[in-house]
XYZ file of N, CA, C and O in Angstrom:
424
model
N 0.681 -1.086 0.089
C -0.016 -0.114 0.089
C 0.963 1.306 0.143
O 1.820 1.471 0.936
N 0.602 1.989 -1.110
C 1.493 3.279 -1.064
C 0.724 4.449 -0.859
O -0.404 4.670 -1.671
N 0.950 5.267 -0.220
C 0.229 6.715 -0.078
C 1.025 7.905 -0.428
O 2.273 7.750 -0.429
N 0.583 8.920 0.013
C 1.202 10.451 -0.427
C 0.876 11.523 0.576
O -0.106 11.545 0.936
N 1.762 12.244 0.826
C 1.585 13.420 1.515
C 2.515 14.530 0.894
O 3.424 14.383 0.147
N 2.132 15.881 1.475
C 2.742 17.073 1.245
C 2.959 17.861 2.443
O 2.137 17.912 3.234
N 4.079 18.729 2.296
C 4.180 20.036 3.239
C 4.511 20.888 2.458
O 5.759 20.814 1.833
N 3.731 22.075 2.601
C 4.323 23.311 2.017
C 4.664 24.593 2.921
O 4.019 24.773 3.793
N 5.858 25.113 2.721
C 6.362 26.123 3.417
C 6.482 27.275 2.569
O 6.931 27.200 1.550
N 6.225 28.417 3.085
C 6.384 29.758 2.463
C 7.819 30.140 2.894
O 8.059 30.536 3.890
N 8.622 30.173 1.929
C 10.034 30.259 2.260
C 10.411 31.777 2.364
O 11.250 32.037 2.960
N 9.450 32.552 2.070
C 9.633 34.094 2.067
C 9.249 34.360 3.676
O 10.096 35.012 4.393
N 8.039 33.864 4.089
C 7.572 34.411 5.309
C 8.168 33.331 6.496
O 8.058 33.628 7.551
N 8.782 32.244 5.957
C 9.377 31.527 7.001
C 8.132 30.707 7.865
O 8.382 30.471 8.887
N 7.292 30.412 7.142
C 6.126 29.565 7.969
C 5.368 28.915 7.125
O 5.444 28.757 5.896
N 4.363 27.882 7.580
C 3.615 26.866 6.834
C 2.682 27.812 5.763
O 2.136 28.736 6.096
N 2.591 27.175 4.630
C 1.689 27.824 3.564
C 0.168 27.034 3.887
O -0.068 25.921 3.272
N -0.654 27.873 4.837
C -1.956 27.354 5.204
C -2.830 27.632 4.277
O -3.009 28.739 3.678
N -3.792 26.402 3.943
C -4.992 26.668 3.053
C -4.746 26.712 1.686
O -5.535 27.294 0.800
N -3.604 26.122 1.201
C -3.172 25.958 -0.362
C -3.832 24.863 -0.874
O -3.801 23.878 -0.325
N -4.457 24.972 -1.996
C -5.335 24.172 -2.562
C -4.364 23.064 -3.274
O -3.740 23.650 -3.958
N -4.519 21.885 -3.093
C -3.751 20.849 -3.901
C -4.392 19.654 -4.392
O -5.285 19.159 -3.582
N -4.225 19.277 -5.640
C -4.848 18.297 -6.275
C -3.875 17.254 -6.313
O -2.950 17.093 -7.240
N -4.283 15.828 -6.045
C -3.469 14.636 -6.507
C -4.117 14.280 -7.563
O -5.535 14.287 -7.811
N -3.336 13.963 -8.765
C -3.863 13.462 -9.850
C -3.210 12.163 -10.442
O -2.024 12.010 -10.269
N -3.843 11.391 -11.269
C -3.551 10.370 -11.895
C -2.551 10.593 -12.961
O -2.494 11.675 -13.526
N -1.799 9.681 -13.453
C -0.764 10.008 -14.469
C -1.294 10.509 -15.698
O -0.732 11.422 -16.365
N -2.651 10.315 -16.026
C -3.390 10.813 -17.323
C -4.053 12.466 -16.885
O -4.608 13.021 -17.688
N -3.862 12.864 -15.774
C -4.241 14.209 -15.310
C -5.684 14.045 -14.588
O -6.189 15.144 -14.143
N -6.247 13.016 -14.588
C -7.300 12.711 -13.795
C -7.243 13.220 -12.329
O -6.575 12.471 -11.675
N -8.181 14.154 -11.796
C -8.045 14.316 -10.220
C -8.618 13.150 -9.558
O -9.398 12.515 -9.914
N -7.824 12.960 -8.495
C -7.970 11.628 -7.619
C -8.427 12.161 -6.098
O -9.612 11.781 -5.712
N -8.026 13.247 -5.779
C -8.365 13.942 -4.518
C -7.836 15.394 -4.580
O -6.970 15.725 -5.042
N -8.773 16.089 -3.869
C -8.382 17.306 -3.808
C -8.622 17.945 -2.309
O -9.530 17.762 -1.756
N -7.804 18.905 -1.576
C -7.994 19.190 -0.445
C -6.992 20.545 -0.186
O -6.251 20.926 -1.300
N -7.137 21.143 0.905
C -5.989 22.340 1.134
C -5.240 22.071 2.534
O -5.523 21.133 3.499
N -4.279 22.656 2.388
C -3.227 22.194 3.461
C -3.625 22.828 4.779
O -4.398 23.568 4.922
N -3.210 22.024 5.819
C -3.562 22.274 7.266
C -2.932 23.642 7.880
O -2.124 24.153 7.460
N -3.290 23.762 9.272
C -2.419 24.816 9.811
C -0.945 24.866 9.954
O -0.105 25.672 10.083
N -0.455 23.576 9.560
C 1.053 23.132 9.502
C 1.330 23.221 8.129
O 2.873 22.718 7.901
N 0.513 23.622 7.238
C 1.023 23.393 5.692
C 1.250 22.042 5.166
O 1.680 21.757 3.977
N 0.303 21.065 5.950
C 0.484 19.559 5.397
C -0.845 19.146 5.031
O -1.975 19.669 5.304
N -0.614 17.998 4.148
C -1.960 17.321 3.680
C -1.417 16.032 3.160
O -0.259 15.710 2.757
N -2.394 14.887 3.685
C -2.035 13.663 3.500
C -3.189 12.978 2.843
O -4.360 13.219 3.242
N -3.166 12.076 1.725
C -4.420 11.552 0.976
C -4.276 10.289 1.408
O -3.334 9.343 1.612
N -5.645 9.776 1.586
C -5.854 8.388 1.671
C -5.815 7.470 0.415
O -5.976 6.253 0.670
N -6.145 7.860 -0.614
C -5.650 7.112 -1.974
C -4.468 6.433 -2.033
O -3.572 6.647 -1.652
N -4.795 4.984 -2.360
C -3.921 4.045 -2.421
C -3.100 4.139 -3.923
O -3.978 4.241 -4.841
N -1.893 4.195 -3.906
C -1.219 4.276 -5.283
C -0.664 3.249 -5.762
O -0.043 2.548 -4.909
N -0.890 2.838 -6.958
C -0.309 1.984 -7.655
C 1.132 2.339 -8.177
O 1.391 3.416 -8.174
N 1.931 1.501 -8.712
C 3.047 1.853 -9.374
C 2.708 2.451 -10.834
O 1.509 2.248 -11.518
N 3.162 3.697 -11.143
C 3.136 4.642 -12.107
C 3.334 6.129 -12.113
O 3.925 6.443 -10.946
N 2.911 7.003 -12.867
C 3.080 8.212 -12.971
C 2.001 9.026 -12.118
O 0.723 8.737 -12.532
N 2.365 9.705 -11.297
C 1.130 10.688 -10.671
C 1.761 12.259 -10.632
O 2.575 12.475 -10.913
N 0.767 13.032 -10.250
C 0.974 14.434 -10.219
C 0.466 15.161 -9.092
O -0.542 14.814 -8.454
N 0.978 16.178 -8.530
C 0.428 17.167 -7.542
C 0.389 18.572 -8.241
O 1.376 18.980 -8.612
N -0.987 19.013 -8.068
C -1.103 20.568 -8.571
C -1.209 21.448 -7.612
O -2.137 21.325 -6.784
N -0.530 22.421 -7.252
C -0.609 23.446 -6.283
C -0.971 24.662 -6.897
O -0.407 25.217 -7.643
N -2.306 24.988 -6.360
C -2.649 26.437 -6.991
C -2.056 27.377 -6.288
O -2.697 28.220 -5.234
N -0.881 27.717 -6.819
C -0.155 28.960 -6.132
C -0.762 30.357 -6.451
O -0.593 31.327 -5.517
N -1.276 30.426 -7.838
C -1.794 31.940 -7.982
C -2.935 32.274 -7.007
O -2.855 33.442 -6.665
N -3.897 31.498 -6.734
C -5.001 31.951 -5.823
C -4.415 32.105 -4.533
O -5.119 32.970 -3.895
N -3.571 31.275 -3.902
C -3.039 31.488 -2.669
C -2.215 32.725 -2.585
O -2.658 33.428 -1.562
N -1.462 33.027 -3.348
C -0.884 34.261 -3.153
C -1.799 35.328 -3.397
O -1.494 36.478 -2.721
N -2.728 35.190 -4.382
C -3.416 36.492 -4.620
C -4.408 36.710 -3.331
O -4.636 37.738 -2.880
N -4.742 35.561 -2.602
C -5.485 35.749 -1.315
C -4.503 36.741 -0.273
O -5.222 37.530 0.498
N -3.246 36.387 -0.369
C -2.359 37.178 0.452
C -1.990 38.654 -0.051
O -1.225 39.239 0.481
N -2.553 38.771 -1.304
C -2.149 40.068 -1.977
C -0.706 40.227 -2.415
O 0.109 41.344 -2.424
N -0.173 39.063 -2.685
C 1.275 38.705 -3.142
C 1.459 38.583 -4.791
O 0.613 37.456 -4.963
N 1.988 39.288 -5.524
C 2.122 38.973 -6.889
C 3.082 37.819 -7.146
O 3.889 37.725 -6.193
N 2.770 36.892 -7.934
C 3.648 35.915 -8.344
C 3.660 35.560 -9.758
O 2.914 36.044 -10.690
N 4.665 34.702 -10.288
C 4.824 34.476 -11.784
C 4.058 32.986 -11.855
O 3.763 32.645 -13.109
N 4.057 32.340 -10.791
C 3.630 30.812 -11.069
C 1.887 30.692 -10.839
O 1.427 31.070 -9.773
N 1.321 30.576 -12.049
C -0.173 30.047 -11.799
C -0.398 28.996 -11.069
O -1.399 28.791 -10.370
N 0.592 27.887 -11.194
C 0.416 26.936 -10.322
C 1.930 25.958 -10.502
O 2.524 26.351 -11.069
N 1.951 25.096 -9.503
C 3.230 24.341 -9.441
C 2.730 23.024 -9.760
O 1.869 22.536 -9.051
N 3.112 22.378 -10.891
C 2.868 20.866 -11.033
C 4.079 20.354 -10.931
O 4.975 20.149 -11.522
N 3.714 19.129 -10.148
C 4.810 18.303 -9.868
C 4.415 16.849 -10.417
O 3.443 16.374 -9.895
N 5.224 16.104 -11.065
C 5.028 14.798 -11.610
C 5.913 13.806 -11.086
O 7.207 14.256 -11.001
N 5.535 12.914 -10.387
C 6.511 11.729 -9.851
C 6.135 10.459 -10.255
O 5.037 9.992 -10.842
N 7.156 9.587 -10.243
C 6.896 8.188 -10.452
C 6.806 7.549 -9.339
O 7.892 7.585 -8.380
N 5.846 6.634 -9.205
C 5.658 5.768 -7.660
C 6.021 4.468 -8.206
O 5.500 3.838 -9.034
N 6.633 4.009 -7.081
C 6.965 2.429 -6.907
C 6.028 1.847 -5.830
O 6.344 2.318 -4.616
N 4.914 1.038 -6.238
C 4.134 0.691 -5.330
C 4.815 -0.297 -4.149
O 4.258 -0.444 -3.242
N 6.025 -0.772 -4.251
C 6.861 -1.385 -3.302
C 7.325 -0.512 -2.124
O 7.530 -0.958 -0.992
N 7.149 1.112 -2.387
C 7.337 1.847 -1.474
C 6.330 2.125 -0.542
O 5.202 2.536 -0.983
N 6.389 2.142 0.955
C 5.255 2.605 1.333
C 4.514 4.005 1.312
O 3.314 4.139 1.504
N 5.397 4.883 1.270
C 4.743 6.162 1.284
C 5.660 7.249 0.440
O 6.833 7.147 0.257
N 5.069 8.224 -0.322
C 5.834 9.114 -0.914
C 5.423 10.790 0.029
O 4.324 10.916 -0.103
N 6.300 11.284 0.695
C 6.050 12.514 1.278
C 6.873 13.578 0.214
O 8.182 13.679 0.180
N 6.029 14.417 -0.443
C 6.608 15.361 -1.603
C 6.572 16.611 -0.921
O 5.261 17.496 -0.889
N 7.446 17.474 -0.585
C 7.597 18.646 0.182
C 7.664 19.954 -0.984
O 8.441 19.683 -1.883
N 7.298 21.040 -0.795
C 7.353 22.084 -1.481
C 7.619 23.336 -0.596
O 7.183 23.429 0.011
N 9.002 23.963 -0.992
C 9.423 25.313 -0.525
C 8.954 26.343 -1.611
O 9.457 26.216 -2.728
N 8.054 27.368 -1.117
C 7.505 28.037 -2.089
C 7.693 29.565 -2.023
O 7.673 29.969 -0.737
N 8.061 30.324 -2.808
C 8.135 31.678 -3.013
C 7.767 32.292 -4.123
O 7.296 31.585 -5.151
N 7.232 33.518 -4.287
C 6.454 34.127 -5.347
C 7.000 34.030 -6.790
O 6.548 33.871 -7.775
N 8.360 33.923 -6.660
C 9.285 33.544 -7.831
C 10.284 32.595 -8.209
O 10.922 32.449 -8.963
N 10.065 31.651 -7.168
C 10.848 30.474 -6.990
C 10.215 29.474 -6.338
O 9.761 29.574 -5.394
N 10.568 28.195 -6.324
C 10.007 26.861 -5.583
C 11.199 25.813 -5.680
O 12.097 25.846 -6.678
N 11.027 24.994 -4.739
C 12.053 23.861 -4.951
C 11.093 22.907 -4.085
O 10.245 22.996 -3.337
N 11.420 21.398 -4.454
C 10.549 20.299 -4.117
C 11.821 19.207 -3.837
O 12.690 19.262 -4.484
N 11.322 18.322 -2.901
C 12.092 17.282 -2.499
C 11.161 16.183 -1.970
O 10.128 16.220 -1.627
N 11.630 15.040 -1.950
C 11.008 13.784 -1.407
C 11.596 13.504 0.025
O 12.733 13.277 0.174
N 10.796 13.974 1.109
C 11.271 13.568 2.400
C 10.735 12.292 2.871
O 10.406 11.457 2.078
N 10.555 12.216 4.178
C 10.303 10.954 4.789
C 9.148 11.334 5.917
O 8.679 12.418 6.104
């Protein structure tokens, strides 16, 4: 059973990105689940993933607009290859209005 989670941090403010809409996508782009990050900037999905390609779509434009912060990113789209033999994928995003970085954590 393979699951997925994310943690989004506002790298400029130095705090969690609260209330950011994130969609978990199948490899063909079909939405599987959508939710918002919690008070700690975290989100965990219950969907069990098989081996294959999946995506996370972070709705960064709307999130920055709510804060009144201009950004160049309409969205951050992360595509990953999942191995169903791995129990969990934690995919973190460090976000600023004009740059981002991502990594697989634990």
